[in-house]
Amino acid sequence: MPSTVESYLKPEVIRQISRLDLRAQFIVKGFLQGLHASPLQGFSVEFSEHRRYAPGDDPKDIDWLAFAKTDRYYVKKFEAETNITGYLAMDLSASMGYRYRQELSKFEYATCLAAALCYLMVHQNDPVGLVTFGERIVDSLAPKSKRAQIGNILSLLARLEPTDKTNVANSLNQLAAMLKHSSLVMVFSDLLEDPEPLLASLRRLRHGGHDVIVFHILDQAEVEFPFEGLVELEDPETNERLEVDADGYRADYLEEINSFRDMLGRECVKSKIDYVPLDTSMPFDHALMEYLLNRRDWG
C-alpha cells in the first residue's frame, strides 16, 4: 500500500490498486494530504474566499500573503460562492487505449482522474454527471450531488472500453445542444483529430455560457518519442501501418507534437478555456490542482 503522500499520486502505484473507487480515493487522499503538507496548508479554508487576479482587477486588492504562499496573484472574493454543475466528458476512442512502457494507458489515466474529480465535486456538494463519446455521445448520466452518484459514475467508468472511432468535435457539439444550464464541462481526451472543428466545438460550449477545462492526455511515448531504429507505427482506429526510421523521424515528430500542444494551448487561452496538457507518467496532483485553483474563478 502507498506509504507517502507522493506515492498516492503516482500512476505506477495507482496501477497496483484494481478497484476504480479505491484508486480514486487514494488519489484524492494523497492530493489533500499533499496540500496540507505544502505551503498551501489550509488551502480550502484560507483561500476559499479568493479567486485568481484577472486583467481589470484593482491591483490594490491583491492578497500578498496568498502570493507569498502560492507564487500566484489572488484577489479577495466577497460574493458568496455557488455550486457548479459539472460534466465529465470521456473519450472512448481506440487511441485512448494506447500504452507504451507506462503503468496506465491514456484511458486508464483519464478514468482515474475523472473518478478523483467526481469525488472532489460531490464532496463539495457540486452536482456532477458523466458523458462518454466516440464518434457521437454513447452514454449520459445526469448530474447529481448525492453521495450515491459517486457509485453510479464509477460503476460506469469501470465498465468502459476504449474501442470506438472518434469525433470529439461532433460529440461536444451534441453535448452543447443537450446542456440547458451553465455548467462546467471537463473533457478527457488525447484530441488526436483535426484541430479546427475541435476548437470550434470547444468555443461553442464556451459561447453557450459553459466553463470548459480540457485535460489533454497523451502517453509519455507520444510526448517524448523514445523509439530507436526502424519501427512500425499503427493507427488503432484505422489499423493503417507505417514503418519509419525513428532516429531520422524524431526531430520532426517532436516539433509537430509540441507545436500541436502549443497551438491548442494558445487557442484555448484566447477563448477563456482552461487547457491542461498531461502525459501518463505525471502524478495526478497537477491536474487536480488546476481544477481546484480554477474552481475559485467558476464559483
PDB file of N, CA, C and O in Angstrom, residues 88-125:
ATOM      1  N   LEU A  88     -18.334  15.278 -16.679  1.00  0.00           N
ATOM      2  CA  LEU A  88     -17.115  14.591 -17.077  1.00  0.00           C
ATOM      3  C   LEU A  88     -17.352  14.029 -18.468  1.00  0.00           C
ATOM      4  O   LEU A  88     -18.252  13.197 -18.661  1.00  0.00           O
ATOM      5  N   ALA A  89     -16.598  14.486 -19.462  1.00  0.00           N
ATOM      6  CA  ALA A  89     -16.792  14.050 -20.851  1.00  0.00           C
ATOM      7  C   ALA A  89     -15.612  13.170 -21.261  1.00  0.00           C
ATOM      8  O   ALA A  89     -14.498  13.652 -21.452  1.00  0.00           O
ATOM      9  N   MET A  90     -15.875  11.866 -21.394  1.00  0.00           N
ATOM     10  CA  MET A  90     -14.814  10.871 -21.549  1.00  0.00           C
ATOM     11  C   MET A  90     -14.731  10.334 -22.975  1.00  0.00           C
ATOM     12  O   MET A  90     -15.718   9.834 -23.524  1.00  0.00           O
ATOM     13  N   ASP A  91     -13.545  10.420 -23.575  1.00  0.00           N
ATOM     14  CA  ASP A  91     -13.273   9.938 -24.929  1.00  0.00           C
ATOM     15  C   ASP A  91     -13.091   8.413 -24.910  1.00  0.00           C
ATOM     16  O   ASP A  91     -12.221   7.896 -24.215  1.00  0.00           O
ATOM     17  N   LEU A  92     -13.913   7.704 -25.689  1.00  0.00           N
ATOM     18  CA  LEU A  92     -13.851   6.243 -25.767  1.00  0.00           C
ATOM     19  C   LEU A  92     -13.085   5.748 -26.986  1.00  0.00           C
ATOM     20  O   LEU A  92     -13.152   4.565 -27.334  1.00  0.00           O
ATOM     21  N   SER A  93     -12.356   6.616 -27.661  1.00  0.00           N
ATOM     22  CA  SER A  93     -11.687   6.221 -28.901  1.00  0.00           C
ATOM     23  C   SER A  93     -10.612   5.171 -28.640  1.00  0.00           C
ATOM     24  O   SER A  93      -9.989   5.120 -27.578  1.00  0.00           O
ATOM     25  N   ALA A  94     -10.374   4.322 -29.649  1.00  0.00           N
ATOM     26  CA  ALA A  94      -9.391   3.248 -29.516  1.00  0.00           C
ATOM     27  C   ALA A  94      -7.996   3.787 -29.224  1.00  0.00           C
ATOM     28  O   ALA A  94      -7.208   3.142 -28.524  1.00  0.00           O
ATOM     29  N   SER A  95      -7.693   4.962 -29.727  1.00  0.00           N
ATOM     30  CA  SER A  95      -6.363   5.530 -29.488  1.00  0.00           C
ATOM     31  C   SER A  95      -6.119   5.806 -28.012  1.00  0.00           C
ATOM     32  O   SER A  95      -4.969   5.853 -27.557  1.00  0.00           O
ATOM     33  N   MET A  96      -7.191   5.978 -27.233  1.00  0.00           N
ATOM     34  CA  MET A  96      -7.039   6.211 -25.796  1.00  0.00           C
ATOM     35  C   MET A  96      -6.531   4.958 -25.068  1.00  0.00           C
ATOM     36  O   MET A  96      -6.061   5.044 -23.934  1.00  0.00           O
ATOM     37  N   GLY A  97      -6.618   3.801 -25.702  1.00  0.00           N
ATOM     38  CA  GLY A  97      -6.131   2.574 -25.084  1.00  0.00           C
ATOM     39  C   GLY A  97      -4.632   2.376 -25.217  1.00  0.00           C
ATOM     40  O   GLY A  97      -4.079   1.405 -24.686  1.00  0.00           O
ATOM     41  N   TYR A  98      -3.960   3.311 -25.889  1.00  0.00           N
ATOM     42  CA  TYR A  98      -2.520   3.149 -26.131  1.00  0.00           C
ATOM     43  C   TYR A  98      -1.725   3.238 -24.835  1.00  0.00           C
ATOM     44  O   TYR A  98      -1.976   4.089 -23.978  1.00  0.00           O
ATOM     45  N   ARG A  99      -0.731   2.338 -24.720  1.00  0.00           N
ATOM     46  CA  ARG A  99       0.176   2.353 -23.567  1.00  0.00           C
ATOM     47  C   ARG A  99       1.518   1.816 -24.017  1.00  0.00           C
ATOM     48  O   ARG A  99       1.602   0.746 -24.607  1.00  0.00           O
ATOM     49  N   TYR A 100       2.580   2.549 -23.747  1.00  0.00           N
ATOM     50  CA  TYR A 100       3.940   2.101 -24.084  1.00  0.00           C
ATOM     51  C   TYR A 100       4.829   2.283 -22.859  1.00  0.00           C
ATOM     52  O   TYR A 100       5.189   3.397 -22.492  1.00  0.00           O
ATOM     53  N   ARG A 101       5.127   1.179 -22.209  1.00  0.00           N
ATOM     54  CA  ARG A 101       6.039   1.148 -21.059  1.00  0.00           C
ATOM     55  C   ARG A 101       5.526   1.920 -19.843  1.00  0.00           C
ATOM     56  O   ARG A 101       6.264   2.133 -18.896  1.00  0.00           O
ATOM     57  N   GLN A 102       4.310   2.357 -19.868  1.00  0.00           N
ATOM     58  CA  GLN A 102       3.748   3.060 -18.719  1.00  0.00           C
ATOM     59  C   GLN A 102       2.815   2.123 -17.952  1.00  0.00           C
ATOM     60  O   GLN A 102       2.362   1.113 -18.477  1.00  0.00           O
ATOM     61  N   GLU A 103       2.552   2.468 -16.704  1.00  0.00           N
ATOM     62  CA  GLU A 103       1.698   1.627 -15.875  1.00  0.00           C
ATOM     63  C   GLU A 103       0.229   1.727 -16.274  1.00  0.00           C
ATOM     64  O   GLU A 103      -0.524   0.771 -16.116  1.00  0.00           O
ATOM     65  N   LEU A 104      -0.170   2.889 -16.774  1.00  0.00           N
ATOM     66  CA  LEU A 104      -1.563   3.107 -17.143  1.00  0.00           C
ATOM     67  C   LEU A 104      -1.658   3.537 -18.599  1.00  0.00           C
ATOM     68  O   LEU A 104      -0.828   4.323 -19.081  1.00  0.00           O
ATOM     69  N   SER A 105      -2.660   3.042 -19.301  1.00  0.00           N
ATOM     70  CA  SER A 105      -2.950   3.573 -20.634  1.00  0.00           C
ATOM     71  C   SER A 105      -3.523   4.979 -20.493  1.00  0.00           C
ATOM     72  O   SER A 105      -3.887   5.422 -19.398  1.00  0.00           O
ATOM     73  N   LYS A 106      -3.618   5.673 -21.602  1.00  0.00           N
ATOM     74  CA  LYS A 106      -4.230   7.010 -21.573  1.00  0.00           C
ATOM     75  C   LYS A 106      -5.646   6.931 -21.018  1.00  0.00           C
ATOM     76  O   LYS A 106      -6.067   7.795 -20.233  1.00  0.00           O
ATOM     77  N   PHE A 107      -6.369   5.889 -21.399  1.00  0.00           N
ATOM     78  CA  PHE A 107      -7.756   5.759 -20.951  1.00  0.00           C
ATOM     79  C   PHE A 107      -7.824   5.476 -19.455  1.00  0.00           C
ATOM     80  O   PHE A 107      -8.655   6.048 -18.744  1.00  0.00           O
ATOM     81  N   GLU A 108      -6.960   4.575 -18.969  1.00  0.00           N
ATOM     82  CA  GLU A 108      -6.942   4.282 -17.533  1.00  0.00           C
ATOM     83  C   GLU A 108      -6.557   5.528 -16.735  1.00  0.00           C
ATOM     84  O   GLU A 108      -7.118   5.797 -15.667  1.00  0.00           O
ATOM     85  N   TYR A 109      -5.599   6.281 -17.243  1.00  0.00           N
ATOM     86  CA  TYR A 109      -5.194   7.526 -16.578  1.00  0.00           C
ATOM     87  C   TYR A 109      -6.377   8.489 -16.530  1.00  0.00           C
ATOM     88  O   TYR A 109      -6.671   9.103 -15.497  1.00  0.00           O
ATOM     89  N   ALA A 110      -7.090   8.611 -17.661  1.00  0.00           N
ATOM     90  CA  ALA A 110      -8.239   9.522 -17.731  1.00  0.00           C
ATOM     91  C   ALA A 110      -9.341   9.103 -16.775  1.00  0.00           C
ATOM     92  O   ALA A 110      -9.949   9.948 -16.098  1.00  0.00           O
ATOM     93  N   THR A 111      -9.622   7.799 -16.692  1.00  0.00           N
ATOM     94  CA  THR A 111     -10.704   7.367 -15.809  1.00  0.00           C
ATOM     95  C   THR A 111     -10.334   7.555 -14.334  1.00  0.00           C
ATOM     96  O   THR A 111     -11.195   7.905 -13.523  1.00  0.00           O
ATOM     97  N   CYS A 112      -9.071   7.345 -13.985  1.00  0.00           N
ATOM     98  CA  CYS A 112      -8.636   7.603 -12.602  1.00  0.00           C
ATOM     99  C   CYS A 112      -8.794   9.081 -12.257  1.00  0.00           C
ATOM    100  O   CYS A 112      -9.280   9.431 -11.173  1.00  0.00           O
ATOM    101  N   LEU A 113      -8.400   9.941 -13.180  1.00  0.00           N
ATOM    102  CA  LEU A 113      -8.510  11.385 -12.952  1.00  0.00           C
ATOM    103  C   LEU A 113      -9.971  11.806 -12.865  1.00  0.00           C
ATOM    104  O   LEU A 113     -10.359  12.574 -11.965  1.00  0.00           O
ATOM    105  N   ALA A 114     -10.800  11.293 -13.768  1.00  0.00           N
ATOM    106  CA  ALA A 114     -12.227  11.624 -13.750  1.00  0.00           C
ATOM    107  C   ALA A 114     -12.883  11.138 -12.457  1.00  0.00           C
ATOM    108  O   ALA A 114     -13.708  11.841 -11.861  1.00  0.00           O
ATOM    109  N   ALA A 115     -12.517   9.937 -12.012  1.00  0.00           N
ATOM    110  CA  ALA A 115     -13.086   9.399 -10.776  1.00  0.00           C
ATOM    111  C   ALA A 115     -12.696  10.266  -9.581  1.00  0.00           C
ATOM    112  O   ALA A 115     -13.519  10.539  -8.695  1.00  0.00           O
ATOM    113  N   ALA A 116     -11.440  10.702  -9.546  1.00  0.00           N
ATOM    114  CA  ALA A 116     -10.989  11.557  -8.444  1.00  0.00           C
ATOM    115  C   ALA A 116     -11.723  12.898  -8.457  1.00  0.00           C
ATOM    116  O   ALA A 116     -12.127  13.408  -7.406  1.00  0.00           O
ATOM    117  N   LEU A 117     -11.923  13.468  -9.635  1.00  0.00           N
ATOM    118  CA  LEU A 117     -12.650  14.730  -9.728  1.00  0.00           C
ATOM    119  C   LEU A 117     -14.111  14.549  -9.325  1.00  0.00           C
ATOM    120  O   LEU A 117     -14.705  15.446  -8.720  1.00  0.00           O
ATOM    121  N   CYS A 118     -14.680  13.394  -9.646  1.00  0.00           N
ATOM    122  CA  CYS A 118     -16.045  13.087  -9.208  1.00  0.00           C
ATOM    123  C   CYS A 118     -16.126  13.122  -7.683  1.00  0.00           C
ATOM    124  O   CYS A 118     -17.037  13.735  -7.109  1.00  0.00           O
ATOM    125  N   TYR A 119     -15.175  12.487  -7.018  1.00  0.00           N
ATOM    126  CA  TYR A 119     -15.130  12.524  -5.552  1.00  0.00           C
ATOM    127  C   TYR A 119     -15.040  13.955  -5.046  1.00  0.00           C
ATOM    128  O   TYR A 119     -15.779  14.361  -4.134  1.00  0.00           O
ATOM    129  N   LEU A 120     -14.126  14.729  -5.618  1.00  0.00           N
ATOM    130  CA  LEU A 120     -13.944  16.103  -5.154  1.00  0.00           C
ATOM    131  C   LEU A 120     -15.220  16.910  -5.311  1.00  0.00           C
ATOM    132  O   LEU A 120     -15.621  17.663  -4.413  1.00  0.00           O
ATOM    133  N   MET A 121     -15.882  16.788  -6.458  1.00  0.00           N
ATOM    134  CA  MET A 121     -17.075  17.592  -6.719  1.00  0.00           C
ATOM    135  C   MET A 121     -18.216  17.217  -5.784  1.00  0.00           C
ATOM    136  O   MET A 121     -18.860  18.087  -5.193  1.00  0.00           O
ATOM    137  N   VAL A 122     -18.476  15.924  -5.630  1.00  0.00           N
ATOM    138  CA  VAL A 122     -19.576  15.502  -4.763  1.00  0.00           C
ATOM    139  C   VAL A 122     -19.316  15.908  -3.321  1.00  0.00           C
ATOM    140  O   VAL A 122     -20.228  16.337  -2.599  1.00  0.00           O
ATOM    141  N   HIS A 123     -18.058  15.834  -2.884  1.00  0.00           N
ATOM    142  CA  HIS A 123     -17.739  16.221  -1.509  1.00  0.00           C
ATOM    143  C   HIS A 123     -17.820  17.733  -1.308  1.00  0.00           C
ATOM    144  O   HIS A 123     -17.843  18.208  -0.178  1.00  0.00           O
ATOM    145  N   GLN A 124     -17.856  18.482  -2.404  1.00  0.00           N
ATOM    146  CA  GLN A 124     -18.105  19.922  -2.325  1.00  0.00           C
ATOM    147  C   GLN A 124     -19.577  20.231  -2.593  1.00  0.00           C
ATOM    148  O   GLN A 124     -19.942  21.389  -2.791  1.00  0.00           O
ATOM    149  N   ASN A 125     -20.408  19.173  -2.626  1.00  0.00           N
ATOM    150  CA  ASN A 125     -21.849  19.312  -2.899  1.00  0.00           C
ATOM    151  C   ASN A 125     -22.138  19.871  -4.280  1.00  0.00           C
ATOM    152  O   ASN A 125     -23.174  20.502  -4.502  1.00  0.00           O
TER     153      ASN A 125
END
